[in-house]
XYZ file of C-alpha atoms in Angstrom:
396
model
C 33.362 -25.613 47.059
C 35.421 -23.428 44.407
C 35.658 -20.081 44.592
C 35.310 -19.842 40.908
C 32.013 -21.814 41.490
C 30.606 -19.744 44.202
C 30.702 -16.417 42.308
C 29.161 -17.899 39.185
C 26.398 -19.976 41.085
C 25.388 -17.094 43.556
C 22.784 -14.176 42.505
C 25.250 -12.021 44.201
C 27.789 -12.717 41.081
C 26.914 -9.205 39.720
C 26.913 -7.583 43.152
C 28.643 -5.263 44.727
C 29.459 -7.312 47.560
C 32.903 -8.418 45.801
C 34.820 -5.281 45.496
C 38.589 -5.372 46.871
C 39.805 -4.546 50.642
C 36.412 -5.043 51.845
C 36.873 -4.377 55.796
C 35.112 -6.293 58.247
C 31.923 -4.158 58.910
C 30.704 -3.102 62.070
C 27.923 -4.737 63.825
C 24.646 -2.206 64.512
C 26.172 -1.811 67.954
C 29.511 -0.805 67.192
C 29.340 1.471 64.533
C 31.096 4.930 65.408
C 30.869 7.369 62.839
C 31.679 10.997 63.256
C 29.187 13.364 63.403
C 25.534 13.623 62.261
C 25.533 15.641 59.574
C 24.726 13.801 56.122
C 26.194 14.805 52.751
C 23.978 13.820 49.672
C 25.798 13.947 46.016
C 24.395 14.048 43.169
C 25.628 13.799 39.245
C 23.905 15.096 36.576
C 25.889 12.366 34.267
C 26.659 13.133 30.806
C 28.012 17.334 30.727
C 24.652 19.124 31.625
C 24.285 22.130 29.488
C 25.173 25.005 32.492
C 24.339 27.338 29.635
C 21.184 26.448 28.914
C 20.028 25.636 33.099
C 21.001 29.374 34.305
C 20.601 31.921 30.744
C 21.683 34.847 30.685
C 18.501 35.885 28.457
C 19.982 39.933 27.650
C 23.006 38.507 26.273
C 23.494 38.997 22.920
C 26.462 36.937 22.799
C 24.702 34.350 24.209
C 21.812 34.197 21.294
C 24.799 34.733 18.629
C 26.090 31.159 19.450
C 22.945 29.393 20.023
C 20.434 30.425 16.916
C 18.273 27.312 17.548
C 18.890 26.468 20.631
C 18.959 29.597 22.845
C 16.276 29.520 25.239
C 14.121 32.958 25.176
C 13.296 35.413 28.185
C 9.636 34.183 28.362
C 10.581 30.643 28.533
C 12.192 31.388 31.372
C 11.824 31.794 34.962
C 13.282 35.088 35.927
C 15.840 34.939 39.201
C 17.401 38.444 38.069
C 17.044 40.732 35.710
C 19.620 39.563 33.794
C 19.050 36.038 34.553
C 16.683 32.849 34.314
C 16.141 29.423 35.323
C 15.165 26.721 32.209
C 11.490 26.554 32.027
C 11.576 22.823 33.350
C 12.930 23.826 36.564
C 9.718 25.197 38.207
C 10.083 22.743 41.079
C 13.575 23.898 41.622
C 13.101 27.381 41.324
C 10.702 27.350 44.449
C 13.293 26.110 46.583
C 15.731 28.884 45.409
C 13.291 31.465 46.514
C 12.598 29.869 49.341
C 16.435 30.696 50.341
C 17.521 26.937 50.158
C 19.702 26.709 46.842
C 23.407 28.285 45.923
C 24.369 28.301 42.540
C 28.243 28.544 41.883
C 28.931 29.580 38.769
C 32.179 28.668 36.737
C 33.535 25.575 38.841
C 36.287 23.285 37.026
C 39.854 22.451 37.215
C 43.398 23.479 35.117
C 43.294 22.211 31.866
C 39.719 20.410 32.148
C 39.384 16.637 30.334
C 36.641 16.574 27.701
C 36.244 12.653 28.261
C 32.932 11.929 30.319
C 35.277 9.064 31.800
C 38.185 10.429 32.737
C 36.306 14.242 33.750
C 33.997 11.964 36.438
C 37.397 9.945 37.484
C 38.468 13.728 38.142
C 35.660 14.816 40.010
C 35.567 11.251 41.815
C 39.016 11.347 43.374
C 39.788 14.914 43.706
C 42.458 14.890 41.284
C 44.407 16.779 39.217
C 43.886 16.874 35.282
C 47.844 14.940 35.651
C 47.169 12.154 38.242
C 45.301 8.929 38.119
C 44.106 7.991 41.737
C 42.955 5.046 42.933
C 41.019 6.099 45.329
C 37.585 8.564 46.051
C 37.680 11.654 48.000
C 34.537 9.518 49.890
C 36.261 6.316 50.318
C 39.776 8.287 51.239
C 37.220 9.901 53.902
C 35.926 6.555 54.914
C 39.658 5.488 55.716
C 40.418 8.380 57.507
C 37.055 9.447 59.646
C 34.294 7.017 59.258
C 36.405 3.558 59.920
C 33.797 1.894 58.042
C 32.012 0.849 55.144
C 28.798 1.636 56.191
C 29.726 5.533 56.521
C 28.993 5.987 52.559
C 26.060 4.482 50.381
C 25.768 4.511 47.042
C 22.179 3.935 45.577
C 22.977 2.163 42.691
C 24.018 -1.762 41.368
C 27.748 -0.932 41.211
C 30.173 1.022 43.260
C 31.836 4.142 42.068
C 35.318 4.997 42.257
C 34.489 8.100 44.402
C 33.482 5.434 46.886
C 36.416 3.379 46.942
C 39.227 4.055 49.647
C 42.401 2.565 50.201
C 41.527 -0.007 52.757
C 37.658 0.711 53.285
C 34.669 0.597 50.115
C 31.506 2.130 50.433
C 28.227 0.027 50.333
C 26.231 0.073 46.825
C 22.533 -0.997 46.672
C 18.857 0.488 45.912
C 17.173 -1.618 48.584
C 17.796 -2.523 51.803
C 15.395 -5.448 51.862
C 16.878 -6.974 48.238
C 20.669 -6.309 49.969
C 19.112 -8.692 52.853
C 17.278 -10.837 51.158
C 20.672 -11.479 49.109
C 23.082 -12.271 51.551
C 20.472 -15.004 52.819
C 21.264 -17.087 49.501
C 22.308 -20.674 50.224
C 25.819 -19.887 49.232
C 26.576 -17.563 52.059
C 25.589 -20.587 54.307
C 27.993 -22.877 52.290
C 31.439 -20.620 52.719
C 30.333 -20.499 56.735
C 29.859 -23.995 57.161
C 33.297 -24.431 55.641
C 35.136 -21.381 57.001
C 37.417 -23.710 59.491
C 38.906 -25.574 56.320
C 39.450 -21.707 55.101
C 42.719 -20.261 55.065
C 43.085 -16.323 55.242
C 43.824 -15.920 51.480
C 42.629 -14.078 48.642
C 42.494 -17.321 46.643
C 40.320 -19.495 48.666
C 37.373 -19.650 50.889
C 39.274 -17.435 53.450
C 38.963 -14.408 51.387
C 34.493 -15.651 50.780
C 33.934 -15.870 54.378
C 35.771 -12.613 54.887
C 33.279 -10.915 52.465
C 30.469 -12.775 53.662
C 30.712 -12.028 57.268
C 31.054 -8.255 55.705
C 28.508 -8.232 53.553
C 26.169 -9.895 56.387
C 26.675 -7.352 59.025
C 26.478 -4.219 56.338
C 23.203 -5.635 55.543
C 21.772 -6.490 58.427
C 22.335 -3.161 60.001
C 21.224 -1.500 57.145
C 17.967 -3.450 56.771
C 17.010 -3.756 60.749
C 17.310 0.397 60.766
C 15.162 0.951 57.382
C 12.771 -1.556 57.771
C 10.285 0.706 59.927
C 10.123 3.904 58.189
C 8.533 4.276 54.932
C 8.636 7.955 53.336
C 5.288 9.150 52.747
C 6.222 11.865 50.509
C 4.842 11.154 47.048
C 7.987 11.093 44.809
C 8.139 10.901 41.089
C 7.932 7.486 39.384
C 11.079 6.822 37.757
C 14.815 6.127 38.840
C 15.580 8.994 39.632
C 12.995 9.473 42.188
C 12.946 6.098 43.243
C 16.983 6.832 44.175
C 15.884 10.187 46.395
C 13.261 8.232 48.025
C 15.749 5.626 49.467
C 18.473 8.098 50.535
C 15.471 9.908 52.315
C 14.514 6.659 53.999
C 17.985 5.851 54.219
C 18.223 9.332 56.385
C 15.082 9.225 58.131
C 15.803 5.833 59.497
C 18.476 6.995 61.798
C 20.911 5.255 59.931
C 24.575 6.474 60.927
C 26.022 6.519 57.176
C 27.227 10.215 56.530
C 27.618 10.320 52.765
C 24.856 9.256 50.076
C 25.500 9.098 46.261
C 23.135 9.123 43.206
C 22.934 9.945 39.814
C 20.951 11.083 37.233
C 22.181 10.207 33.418
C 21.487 11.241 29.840
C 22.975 14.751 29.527
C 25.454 14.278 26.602
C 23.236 16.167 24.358
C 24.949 16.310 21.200
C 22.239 16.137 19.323
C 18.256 18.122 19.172
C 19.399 18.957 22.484
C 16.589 21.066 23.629
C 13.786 18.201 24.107
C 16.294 16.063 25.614
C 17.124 18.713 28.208
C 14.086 19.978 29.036
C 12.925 16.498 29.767
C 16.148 15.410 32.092
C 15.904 18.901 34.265
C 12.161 18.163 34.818
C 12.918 15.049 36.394
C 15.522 16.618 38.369
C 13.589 19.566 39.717
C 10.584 17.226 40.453
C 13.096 14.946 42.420
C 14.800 17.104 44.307
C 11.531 19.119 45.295
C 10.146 16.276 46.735
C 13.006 15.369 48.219
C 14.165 18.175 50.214
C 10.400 18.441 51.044
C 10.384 15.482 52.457
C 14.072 16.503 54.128
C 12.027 19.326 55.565
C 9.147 17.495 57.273
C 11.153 15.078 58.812
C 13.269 17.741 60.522
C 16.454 16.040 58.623
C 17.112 19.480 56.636
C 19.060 21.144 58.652
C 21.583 17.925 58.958
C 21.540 17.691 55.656
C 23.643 19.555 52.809
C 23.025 18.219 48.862
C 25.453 18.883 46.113
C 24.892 18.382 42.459
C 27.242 18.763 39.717
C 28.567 17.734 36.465
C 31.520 16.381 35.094
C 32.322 19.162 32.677
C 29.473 21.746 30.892
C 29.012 22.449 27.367
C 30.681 24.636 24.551
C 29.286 27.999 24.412
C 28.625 27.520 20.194
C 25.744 24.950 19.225
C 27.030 22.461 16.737
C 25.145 21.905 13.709
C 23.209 19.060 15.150
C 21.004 21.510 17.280
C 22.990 20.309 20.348
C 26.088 21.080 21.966
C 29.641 19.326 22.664
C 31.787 18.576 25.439
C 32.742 21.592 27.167
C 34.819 22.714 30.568
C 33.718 25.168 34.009
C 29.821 24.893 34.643
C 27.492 25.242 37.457
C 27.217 23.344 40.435
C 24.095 23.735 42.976
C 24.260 23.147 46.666
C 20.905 22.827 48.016
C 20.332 22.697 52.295
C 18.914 25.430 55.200
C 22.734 26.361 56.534
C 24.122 27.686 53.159
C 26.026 30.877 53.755
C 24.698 32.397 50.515
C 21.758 31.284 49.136
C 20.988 32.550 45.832
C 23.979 33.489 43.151
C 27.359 32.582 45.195
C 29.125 34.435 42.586
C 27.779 36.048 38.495
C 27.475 33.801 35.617
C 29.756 32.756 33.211
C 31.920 35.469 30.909
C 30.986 34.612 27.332
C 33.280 36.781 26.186
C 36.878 35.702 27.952
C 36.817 32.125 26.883
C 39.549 29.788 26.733
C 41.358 28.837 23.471
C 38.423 25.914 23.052
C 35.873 28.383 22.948
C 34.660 27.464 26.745
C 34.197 28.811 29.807
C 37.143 29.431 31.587
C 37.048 28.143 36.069
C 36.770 31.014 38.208
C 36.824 28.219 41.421
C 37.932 24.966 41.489
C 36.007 22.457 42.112
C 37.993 21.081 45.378
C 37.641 24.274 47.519
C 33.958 23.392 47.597
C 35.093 19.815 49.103
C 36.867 21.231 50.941
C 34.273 23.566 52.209
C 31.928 20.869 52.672
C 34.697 18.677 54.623
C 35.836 21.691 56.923
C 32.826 23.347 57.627
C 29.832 20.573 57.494
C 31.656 17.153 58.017
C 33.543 19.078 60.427
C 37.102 17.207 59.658
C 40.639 18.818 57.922
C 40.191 18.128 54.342
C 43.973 18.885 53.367
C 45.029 14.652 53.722
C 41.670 13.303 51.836
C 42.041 15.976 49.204
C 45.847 15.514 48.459
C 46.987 19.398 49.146
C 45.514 22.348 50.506
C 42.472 23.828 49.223
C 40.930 26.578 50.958
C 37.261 26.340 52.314
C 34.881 28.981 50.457
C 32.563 29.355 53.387
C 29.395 28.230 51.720
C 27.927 25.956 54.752
């Protein structure tokens, strides 16, 4: 059998399952990971308008830059009096008054990219606006604490670069079963029957039975742990929920993966902006609710730290399409029961010392909060996985 064949004849053409330097994965017996604490990541995908999530309602600069679009004090839901929470994020808001959210205000990088592509790439590896990494901040983690691919999942059909290390991937897939199920397909047999004919090369059968065996064991484990718990939480009916559900089952399951990511798309809102973001944040806050109440009953809260953020916010001046273009800092939320300071980590946005674009100018950069997270959850020295020294912010 070709290789050329085998990829285009298997259902696992399209999968995940061939990404480069695929390690050979640990059986359910010998995985060692680090730790129990779990790290869940989420992206609000697209530039989320920061503006327009936490308003400062009193501010008349605010409503001099947004005539249409500025959101009104009784929309809102008051955290201050200064400031409130968008209307859709009623869900959300309980958890902040329940002591279990910190918002950081103003988080970016020296001279911010405006390109959603390059801005996540940013975010992904821990860069710097001037270098182009190969490699995550996960997968570097994976190389240098977990050992192995199954110490990061992303829910999704493809793999991330924030997931890809130098030597070990993450795993990506929505269902454990379906992940299974896959590496069952005829195929798989084929390259094992054949493996002794195999030599250990990346052009022929050598390097398929490599990523079968992989892919195999990954799933295997995976499935065998998930297979008896079902959450019984009642989450929301679309991707975004469905996503939350399987990183709580993924959790709950006593699987030893440290490190979920998920996503949540659609907030390049350059156009009637308003309907479009009131939508997207009610699907986020009725997500999230569920799932850190479902965190909660399980006991798996207090292992468990979330972080959501997006690749770059929004200009502080509408456009004249009722929506608003690609900005720089915004907000990022960490959500858990160990955060050092729930509520406002540090005051909203100056609207009146922008940068020479007209955006918000970074008051913290986005890598001491990795770092935080790396130092004082994952418990590990985040100077090597981070590239330099970035100074935790104590926030866990």
């Amino acid at each position: 059998m070709k290789r050329r064949d085998f990829i285009r004849n298997s259902s696992l053409a399209s999968s995940v399952l061939f990404v480069p330097n695929f390690l050979k994965a640990f059986e359910s017996s010998q995985l060692k990971v680090d730790g129990n604490k779990k790290l869940v990541i989420l992206q609000l995908s697209g530039g989320n308008d920061g503006l327009n999530t936490l308003v400062q309602f009193n501010n008349d600069i605010y409503f001099k830059n947004r005539g249409t679009i500025g959101q009104q004090k009784n929309q809102l839901l008051s955290v201050s009096d200064e400031l409130g929470l968008h209307e859709s994020l009623k869900d959300f808001k309980t958890l902040y008054d329940e002591g279990l959210v910190s918002v950081i205000n103003d988080v970016g990088y020296p001279n911010p990219s405006r390109s959603h592509f390059r801005a996540t790439d940013i975010w992904q590896t821990a860069s710097s606006s001037n270098e182009f990494l190969k490699a995550g901040w996960i997968g570097r983690y994976l190389d240098a604490v977990s050992k192995s691919q199954l110490g990061a999942i992303e829910v999704d059909d493809t793999l991330s670069l924030l997931m890809k290390g130098e030597h070990i991937n993450g795993i990506a897939t929505k269902d454990a079963k379906l992940f299974f199920k896959t590496t069952q397909d005829p195929y798989f047999g084929a390259v094992l029957n054949n493996y002794k004919d195999a030599h250990l090369s990346e052009h022929n059968l050598g390097y398929l039975y490599k990523t079968v065996i992989d892919a195999k064991s990954s799933a295997k484990y995976i499935y065998e742990k998930t297979k008896l718990y079902d959450s019984k939480a009642e989450y929301p009916q679309n991707s975004f929920g469905k996503q939350l559900k399987t990183i709580s089952e993924f959790i709950n399951s006593g699987l030893e993966t440290q490190l979920y990511y998920a996503s949540l798309g659609g907030f390049d809102t350059h156009a009637n902006q308003v309907n479009s973001q009131k939508r997207l944040l009610e699907v986020f806050s009725t997500g999230i609710h569920t799932f850190i109440n479902d965190l909660k009953a399980t006991g798996a809260l207090k292992d468990t730290v979330v972080l959501v953020f997006s690749e770059f916010g929004r200009r502080l001046k509408q456009n004249a399409a009722n929506g608003t273009d690609h900005g720089a800092a915004n907000l990022v939320f960490l959500l858990g029961d160990k955060l050092k300071k729930p509520g406002m980590y540090n005051a909203p946005a100056n609207l009146v010392d922008l940068d020479s674009n007209g955006d918000i100018k970074y008051k913290v950069d986005f890598r001491n909060i990795y770092a935080s997270l790396l130092k004082d959850w994952l418990l590990t020295q985040p100077d090597a996985i981070l590239n330099g020294k970035f100074e935790s912010l104590n926030l866990v």
